[in-house]
Tab-separated table of C-alpha atoms in Angstrom:
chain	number	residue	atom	x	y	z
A	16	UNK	CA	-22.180	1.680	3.672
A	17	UNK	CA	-20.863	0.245	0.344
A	18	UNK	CA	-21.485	2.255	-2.528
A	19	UNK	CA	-20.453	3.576	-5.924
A	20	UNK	CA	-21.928	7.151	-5.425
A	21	UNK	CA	-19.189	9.595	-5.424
A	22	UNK	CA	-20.977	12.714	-4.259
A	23	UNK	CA	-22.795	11.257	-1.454
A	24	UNK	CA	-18.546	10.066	-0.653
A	25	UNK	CA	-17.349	13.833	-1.276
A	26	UNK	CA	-20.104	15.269	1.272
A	27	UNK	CA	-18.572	12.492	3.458
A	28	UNK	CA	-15.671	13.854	2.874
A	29	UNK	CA	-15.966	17.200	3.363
A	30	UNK	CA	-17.968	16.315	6.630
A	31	UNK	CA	-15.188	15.137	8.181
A	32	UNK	CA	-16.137	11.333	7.848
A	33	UNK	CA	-14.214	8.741	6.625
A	34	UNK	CA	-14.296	6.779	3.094
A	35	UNK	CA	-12.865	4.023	1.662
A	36	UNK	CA	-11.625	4.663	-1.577
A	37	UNK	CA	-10.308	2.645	-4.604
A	38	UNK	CA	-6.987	3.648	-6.226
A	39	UNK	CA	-4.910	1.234	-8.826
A	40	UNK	CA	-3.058	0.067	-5.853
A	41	UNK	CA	-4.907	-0.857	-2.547
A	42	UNK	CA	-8.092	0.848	-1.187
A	43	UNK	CA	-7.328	3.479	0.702
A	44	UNK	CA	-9.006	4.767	3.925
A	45	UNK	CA	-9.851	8.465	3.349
A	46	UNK	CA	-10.367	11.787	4.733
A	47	UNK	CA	-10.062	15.506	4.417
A	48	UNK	CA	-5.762	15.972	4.863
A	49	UNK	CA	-6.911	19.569	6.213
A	50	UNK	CA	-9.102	18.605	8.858
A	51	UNK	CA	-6.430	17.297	11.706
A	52	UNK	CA	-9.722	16.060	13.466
A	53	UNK	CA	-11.059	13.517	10.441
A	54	UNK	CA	-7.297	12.548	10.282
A	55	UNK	CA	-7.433	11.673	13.660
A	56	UNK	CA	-10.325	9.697	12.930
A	57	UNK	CA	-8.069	7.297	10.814
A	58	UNK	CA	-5.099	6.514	13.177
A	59	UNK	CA	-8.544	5.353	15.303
A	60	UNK	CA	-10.311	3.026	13.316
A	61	UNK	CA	-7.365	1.808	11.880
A	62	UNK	CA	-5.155	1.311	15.089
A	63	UNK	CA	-2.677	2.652	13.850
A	64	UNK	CA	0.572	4.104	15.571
A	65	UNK	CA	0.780	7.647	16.056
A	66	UNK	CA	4.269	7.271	14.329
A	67	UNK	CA	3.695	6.358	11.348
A	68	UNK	CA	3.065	9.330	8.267
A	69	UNK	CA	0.391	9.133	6.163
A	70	UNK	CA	0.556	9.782	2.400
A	71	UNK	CA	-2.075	12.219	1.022
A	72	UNK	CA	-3.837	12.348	-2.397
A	73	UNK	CA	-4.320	14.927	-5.006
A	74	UNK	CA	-5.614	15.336	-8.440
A	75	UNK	CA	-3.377	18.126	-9.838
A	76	UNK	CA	-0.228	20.214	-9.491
A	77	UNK	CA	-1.884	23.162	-7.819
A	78	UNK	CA	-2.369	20.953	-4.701
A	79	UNK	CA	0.936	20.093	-4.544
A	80	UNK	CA	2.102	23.394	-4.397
A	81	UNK	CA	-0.375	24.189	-2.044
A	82	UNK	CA	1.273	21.127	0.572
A	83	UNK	CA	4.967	21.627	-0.037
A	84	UNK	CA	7.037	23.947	0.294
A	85	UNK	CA	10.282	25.258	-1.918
A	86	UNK	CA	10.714	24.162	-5.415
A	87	UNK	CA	12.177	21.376	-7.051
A	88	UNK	CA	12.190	20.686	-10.846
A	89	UNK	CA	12.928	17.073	-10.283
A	90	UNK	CA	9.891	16.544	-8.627
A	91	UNK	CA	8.014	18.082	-12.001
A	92	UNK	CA	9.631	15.799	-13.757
A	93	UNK	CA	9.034	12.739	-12.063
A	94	UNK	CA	5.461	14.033	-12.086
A	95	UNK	CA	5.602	13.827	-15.769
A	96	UNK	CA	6.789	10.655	-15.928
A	97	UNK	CA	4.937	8.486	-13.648
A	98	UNK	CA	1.748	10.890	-12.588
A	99	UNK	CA	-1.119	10.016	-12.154
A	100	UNK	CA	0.385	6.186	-11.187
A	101	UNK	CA	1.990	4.186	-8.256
A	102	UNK	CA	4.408	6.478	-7.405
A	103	UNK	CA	4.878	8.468	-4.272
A	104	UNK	CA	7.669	11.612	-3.613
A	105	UNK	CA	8.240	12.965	0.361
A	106	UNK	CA	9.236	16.288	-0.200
A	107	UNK	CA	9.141	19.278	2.899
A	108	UNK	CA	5.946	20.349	3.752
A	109	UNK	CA	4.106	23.643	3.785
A	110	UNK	CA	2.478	24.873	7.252
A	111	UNK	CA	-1.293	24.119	6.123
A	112	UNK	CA	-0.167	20.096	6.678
A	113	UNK	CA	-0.892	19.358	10.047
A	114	UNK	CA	1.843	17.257	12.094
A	115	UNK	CA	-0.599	14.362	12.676
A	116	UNK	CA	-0.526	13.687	8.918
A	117	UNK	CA	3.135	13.989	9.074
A	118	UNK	CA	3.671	12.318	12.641
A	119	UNK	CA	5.730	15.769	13.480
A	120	UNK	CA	8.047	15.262	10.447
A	121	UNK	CA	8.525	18.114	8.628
A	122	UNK	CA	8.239	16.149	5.274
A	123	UNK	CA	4.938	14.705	3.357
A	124	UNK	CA	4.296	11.979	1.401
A	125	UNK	CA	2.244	12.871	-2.020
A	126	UNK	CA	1.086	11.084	-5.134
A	127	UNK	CA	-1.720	11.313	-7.406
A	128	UNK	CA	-3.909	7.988	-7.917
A	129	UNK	CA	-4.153	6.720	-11.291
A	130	UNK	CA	-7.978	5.535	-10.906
A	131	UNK	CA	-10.823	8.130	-12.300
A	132	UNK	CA	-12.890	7.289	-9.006
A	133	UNK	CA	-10.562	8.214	-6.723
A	134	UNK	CA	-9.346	11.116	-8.790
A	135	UNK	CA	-13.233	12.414	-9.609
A	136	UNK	CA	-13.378	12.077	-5.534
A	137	UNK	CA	-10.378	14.330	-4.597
A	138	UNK	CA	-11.647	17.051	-6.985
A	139	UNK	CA	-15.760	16.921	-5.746
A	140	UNK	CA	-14.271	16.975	-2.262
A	141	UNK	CA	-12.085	19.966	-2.816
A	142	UNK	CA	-9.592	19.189	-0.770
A	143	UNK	CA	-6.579	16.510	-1.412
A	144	UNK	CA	-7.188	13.032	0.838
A	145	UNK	CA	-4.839	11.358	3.647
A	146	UNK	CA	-5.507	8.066	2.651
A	147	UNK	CA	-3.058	5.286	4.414
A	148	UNK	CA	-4.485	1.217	3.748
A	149	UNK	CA	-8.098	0.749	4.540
A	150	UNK	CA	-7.233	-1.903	6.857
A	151	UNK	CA	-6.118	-2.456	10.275
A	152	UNK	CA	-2.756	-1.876	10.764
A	153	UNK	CA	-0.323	-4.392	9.766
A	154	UNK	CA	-3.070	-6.686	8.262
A	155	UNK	CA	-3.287	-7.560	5.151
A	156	UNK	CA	-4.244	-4.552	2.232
A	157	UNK	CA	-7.478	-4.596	0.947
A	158	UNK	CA	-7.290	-5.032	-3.274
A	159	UNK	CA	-11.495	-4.846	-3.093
A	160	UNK	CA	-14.132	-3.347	-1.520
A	161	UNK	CA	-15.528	-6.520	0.664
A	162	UNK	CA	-11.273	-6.719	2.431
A	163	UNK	CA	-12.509	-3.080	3.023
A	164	UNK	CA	-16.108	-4.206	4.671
A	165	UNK	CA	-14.401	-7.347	6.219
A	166	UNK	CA	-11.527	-5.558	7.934
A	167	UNK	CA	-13.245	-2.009	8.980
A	168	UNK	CA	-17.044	-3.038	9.250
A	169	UNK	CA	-17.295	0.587	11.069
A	170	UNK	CA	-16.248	2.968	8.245
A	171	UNK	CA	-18.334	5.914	7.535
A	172	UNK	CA	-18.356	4.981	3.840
A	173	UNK	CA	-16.890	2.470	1.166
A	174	UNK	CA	-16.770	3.492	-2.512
A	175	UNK	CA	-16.467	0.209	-4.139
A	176	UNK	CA	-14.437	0.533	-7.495
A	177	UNK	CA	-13.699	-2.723	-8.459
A	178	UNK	CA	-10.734	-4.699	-7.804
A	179	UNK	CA	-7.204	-2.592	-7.632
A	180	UNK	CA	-4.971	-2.877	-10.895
A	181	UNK	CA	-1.716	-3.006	-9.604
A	182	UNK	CA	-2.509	-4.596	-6.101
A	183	UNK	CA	0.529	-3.824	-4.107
A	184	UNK	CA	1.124	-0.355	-2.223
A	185	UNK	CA	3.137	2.589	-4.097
A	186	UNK	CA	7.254	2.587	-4.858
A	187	UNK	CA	8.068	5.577	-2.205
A	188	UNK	CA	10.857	7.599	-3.029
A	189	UNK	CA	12.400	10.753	-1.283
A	190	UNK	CA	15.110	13.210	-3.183
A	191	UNK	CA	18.556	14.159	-1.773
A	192	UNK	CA	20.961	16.445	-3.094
A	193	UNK	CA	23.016	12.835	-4.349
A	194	UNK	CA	19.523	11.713	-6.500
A	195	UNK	CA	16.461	9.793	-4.938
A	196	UNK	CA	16.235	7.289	-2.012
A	197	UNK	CA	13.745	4.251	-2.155
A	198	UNK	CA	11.629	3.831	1.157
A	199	UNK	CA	9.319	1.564	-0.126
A	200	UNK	CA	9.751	-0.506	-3.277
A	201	UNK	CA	6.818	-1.274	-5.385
A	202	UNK	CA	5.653	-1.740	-9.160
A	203	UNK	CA	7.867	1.644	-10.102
A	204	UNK	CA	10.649	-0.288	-10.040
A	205	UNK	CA	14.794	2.210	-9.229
A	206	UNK	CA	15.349	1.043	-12.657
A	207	UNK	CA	12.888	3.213	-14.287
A	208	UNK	CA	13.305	6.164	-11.993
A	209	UNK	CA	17.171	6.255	-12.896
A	210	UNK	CA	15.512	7.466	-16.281
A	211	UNK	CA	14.959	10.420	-15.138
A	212	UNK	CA	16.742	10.935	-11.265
A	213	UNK	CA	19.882	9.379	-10.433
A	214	UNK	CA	19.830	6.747	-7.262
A	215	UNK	CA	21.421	8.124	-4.319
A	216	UNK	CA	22.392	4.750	-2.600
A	217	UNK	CA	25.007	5.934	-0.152
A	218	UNK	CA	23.245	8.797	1.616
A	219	UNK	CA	21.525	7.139	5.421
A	220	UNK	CA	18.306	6.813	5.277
A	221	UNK	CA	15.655	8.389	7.976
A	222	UNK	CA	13.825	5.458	9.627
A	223	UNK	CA	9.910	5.760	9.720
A	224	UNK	CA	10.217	8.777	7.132
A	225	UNK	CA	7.080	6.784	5.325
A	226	UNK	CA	4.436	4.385	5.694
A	227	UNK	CA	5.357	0.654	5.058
A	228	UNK	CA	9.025	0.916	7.391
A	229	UNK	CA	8.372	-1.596	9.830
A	230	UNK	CA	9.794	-4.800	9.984
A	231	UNK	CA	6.183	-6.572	10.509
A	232	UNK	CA	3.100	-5.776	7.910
A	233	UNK	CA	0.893	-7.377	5.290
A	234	UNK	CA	-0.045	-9.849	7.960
A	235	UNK	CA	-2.857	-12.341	7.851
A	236	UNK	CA	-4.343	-13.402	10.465
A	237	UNK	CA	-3.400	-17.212	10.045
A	238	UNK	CA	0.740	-18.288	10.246
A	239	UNK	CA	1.829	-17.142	6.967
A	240	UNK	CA	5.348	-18.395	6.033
A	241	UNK	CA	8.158	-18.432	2.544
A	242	UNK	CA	7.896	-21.351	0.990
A	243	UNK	CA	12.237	-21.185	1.765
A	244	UNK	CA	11.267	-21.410	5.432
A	245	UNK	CA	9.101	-23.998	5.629
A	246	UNK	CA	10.752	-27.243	7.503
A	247	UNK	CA	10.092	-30.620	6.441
A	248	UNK	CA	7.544	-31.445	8.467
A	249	UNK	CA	4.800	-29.152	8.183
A	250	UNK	CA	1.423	-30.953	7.758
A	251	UNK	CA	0.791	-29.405	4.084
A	252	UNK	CA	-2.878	-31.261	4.243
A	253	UNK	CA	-4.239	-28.058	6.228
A	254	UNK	CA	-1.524	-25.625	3.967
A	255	UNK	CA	-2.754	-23.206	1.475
A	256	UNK	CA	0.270	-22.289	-1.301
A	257	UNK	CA	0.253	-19.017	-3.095
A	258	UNK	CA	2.117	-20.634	-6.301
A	259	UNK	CA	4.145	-18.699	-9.066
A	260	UNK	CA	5.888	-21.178	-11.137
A	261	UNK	CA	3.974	-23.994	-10.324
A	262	UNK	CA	7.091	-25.999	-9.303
A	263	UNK	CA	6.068	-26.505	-5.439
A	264	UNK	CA	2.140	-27.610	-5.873
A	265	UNK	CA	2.329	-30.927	-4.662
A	266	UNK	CA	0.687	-32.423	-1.493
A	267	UNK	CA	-0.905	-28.902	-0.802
A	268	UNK	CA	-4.492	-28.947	0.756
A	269	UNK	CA	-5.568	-26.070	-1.357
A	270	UNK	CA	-3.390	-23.787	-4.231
A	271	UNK	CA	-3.821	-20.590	-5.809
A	272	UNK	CA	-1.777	-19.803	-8.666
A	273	UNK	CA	-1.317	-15.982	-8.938
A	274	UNK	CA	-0.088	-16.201	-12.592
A	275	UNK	CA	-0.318	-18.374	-15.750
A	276	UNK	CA	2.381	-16.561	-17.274
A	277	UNK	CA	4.993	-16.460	-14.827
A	278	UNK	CA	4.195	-12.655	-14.734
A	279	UNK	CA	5.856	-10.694	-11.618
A	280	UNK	CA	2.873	-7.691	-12.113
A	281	UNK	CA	0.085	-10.641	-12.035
A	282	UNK	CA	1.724	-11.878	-9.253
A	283	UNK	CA	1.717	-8.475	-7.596
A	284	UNK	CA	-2.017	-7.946	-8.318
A	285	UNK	CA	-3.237	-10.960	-7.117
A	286	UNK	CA	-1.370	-11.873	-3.891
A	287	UNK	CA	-3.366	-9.635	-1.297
A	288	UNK	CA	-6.455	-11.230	-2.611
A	289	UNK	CA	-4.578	-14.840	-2.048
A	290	UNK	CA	-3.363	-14.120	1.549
A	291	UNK	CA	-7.452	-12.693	1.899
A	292	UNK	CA	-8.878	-15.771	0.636
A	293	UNK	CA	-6.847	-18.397	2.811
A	294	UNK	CA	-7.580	-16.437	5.607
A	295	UNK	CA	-10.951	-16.543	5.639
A	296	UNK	CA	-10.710	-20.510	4.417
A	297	UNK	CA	-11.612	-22.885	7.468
A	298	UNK	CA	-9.820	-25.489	5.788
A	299	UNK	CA	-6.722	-23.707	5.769
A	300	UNK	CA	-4.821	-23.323	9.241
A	301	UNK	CA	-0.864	-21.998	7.687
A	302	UNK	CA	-0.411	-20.284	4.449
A	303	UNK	CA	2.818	-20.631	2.285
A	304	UNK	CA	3.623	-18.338	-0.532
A	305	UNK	CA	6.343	-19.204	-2.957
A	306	UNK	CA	9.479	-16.394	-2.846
A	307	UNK	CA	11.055	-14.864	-6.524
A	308	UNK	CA	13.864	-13.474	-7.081
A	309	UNK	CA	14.425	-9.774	-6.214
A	310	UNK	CA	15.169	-8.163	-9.147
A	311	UNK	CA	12.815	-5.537	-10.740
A	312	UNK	CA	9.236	-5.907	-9.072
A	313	UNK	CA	10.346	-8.976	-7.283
A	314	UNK	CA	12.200	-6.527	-4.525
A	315	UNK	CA	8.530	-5.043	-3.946
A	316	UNK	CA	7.088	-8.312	-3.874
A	317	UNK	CA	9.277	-10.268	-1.332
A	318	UNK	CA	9.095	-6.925	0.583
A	319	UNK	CA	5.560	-7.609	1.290
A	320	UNK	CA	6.178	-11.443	1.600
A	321	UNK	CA	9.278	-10.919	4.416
A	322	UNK	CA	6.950	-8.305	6.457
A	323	UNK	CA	3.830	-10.337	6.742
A	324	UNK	CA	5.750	-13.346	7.410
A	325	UNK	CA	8.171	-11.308	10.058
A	326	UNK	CA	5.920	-11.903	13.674
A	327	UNK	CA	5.600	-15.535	12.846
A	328	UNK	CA	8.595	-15.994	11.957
A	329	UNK	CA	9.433	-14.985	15.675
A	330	UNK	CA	7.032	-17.273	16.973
């Protein structure tokens, strides 16, 4: 069911169902983080490995106290900063987060949405949300309700809140006793958290200590390829290009330009809904999707583009 109704979506909740929710980055696939059964429920529908963590939702402080465990006042500050908003910290967990949230690691993921719908939802359900992609796993993220219907016909519930804002998946970050380590770039860019926590880049990182680790992810359905790895002879009359600059639209069968300003947050916002659109286009057979340069949100950007191009790459 698609739907804007937020309490018949917290009864869901609170049932034990599932529910598709919006947030300002991708639509999430939710249910109650307390209820190991209903969390279950997502690593089915979703296929997703047992291995990988979720990251779970809340709408205020007293929830995170409730799910972690042992203080940190750089974790209240980054909260000030960048909370509600794309951001989320791993921090040791309390014992009332089960290990399938956490796949057995004794850390959580946790951020608080900046989207009223999926922040009204949280506090109606009582209970903060596990809330990975609302997609199958390793396809590409759902930025509106219908990728939502499209990819996971069988959900209990989708609460359709528009397009997402920001498009791409949150900047993940985890604190050591050097400064923070980035897990997953995204619009929260290491620049702006070195306002207020200094990067720790020497300390090892934990593999698979949060969503998003794989090599392979963001994947269409249809060969998806850099526009730098493309060879000479690809028939571009069955191509679809997801252009930036506009410099590479010749000979293309079909182009989407993600921004008219050369803008690396339009670009962010808009590519899921590119990659979406070509694959469901019968006239498109390979899409190509033109690289920037890694600096800023560029790193979160060709992060996506390198892990949904990764298995056909290998092909």
């Amino acid at each position: 069911m698609l739907d804007t109704n937020l309490d018949i979506a917290a009864r869901y909740i609170k049932d034990g169902k599932l529910v598709a929710i919006p947030t300002e980055t991708v639509y999430g696939l939710g249910a109650n983080a307390l209820d190991p059964l209903a969390v279950a429920k997502i690593f089915e529908l979703k296929e997703r490995p047992s291995f990988d963590p979720l990251i779970v939702h809340i709408a205020d402080l007293d929830q995170l106290n409730k799910l972690t465990s042992g203080p940190d006042e750089r974790i209240l500050k980054l909260a000030e900063k960048f909370w509600p908003g794309p951001l989320t910290i791993v921090m040791p967990k309390s014992d009332i987060v089960s290990d399938i949230v956490t796949s057995g690691l004794p850390t959580v993921g946790i951020r608080m949405p900046d989207n009223k719908v999926a922040l009204e939802l949280i506090k109606r359900s009582g209970c903060p949300i596990a809330a990975p992609s609302a997609n199958k796993f390793g396809r590409i993220s759902p930025t509106t309700a219908e990728h939502v219907r499209k990819q996971l016909p069988d959900v209990d519930y989708i609460l359709d809140g528009g397009k997402t804002t920001v498009g791409i998946e949150s900047t993940i970050i985890k604190l050591t006793d050097k400064g923070f380590q980035i897990l997953r770039n995204g619009i929260i860019t290491q620049e702006e958290l070195e306002q207020v926590v200094p990067f720790d880049g020497n300390s090892e990182i934990d593999k698979l200590s949060a969503p998003g680790m794989l090599k392979s992810h963001y994947s269409p359905k249809k060969r998806f390829l850099i526009a730098d790895n493309v060879s000479s002879d690809l028939d571009r009359s069955k191509a679809g290009l997801i252009s930036f600059t506009g410099n590479l639209e010749g000979s293309f069968k079909k182009v989407i330009n993600v921004s008219k300003a050369n803008d690396l947050r339009e670009y962010a916002v808009n590519m899921f809904e590119a990659m979406h659109t070509f694959e469901d286009d019968k006239e498109i057979d390979v899409i190509i999707a033109e690289p920037v340069e890694e600096q800023g949100i560029g790193k979160a950007i060709m992060d996506r583009l390198r892990k949904a191009e990764y298995n056909w790459q290998q092909e």
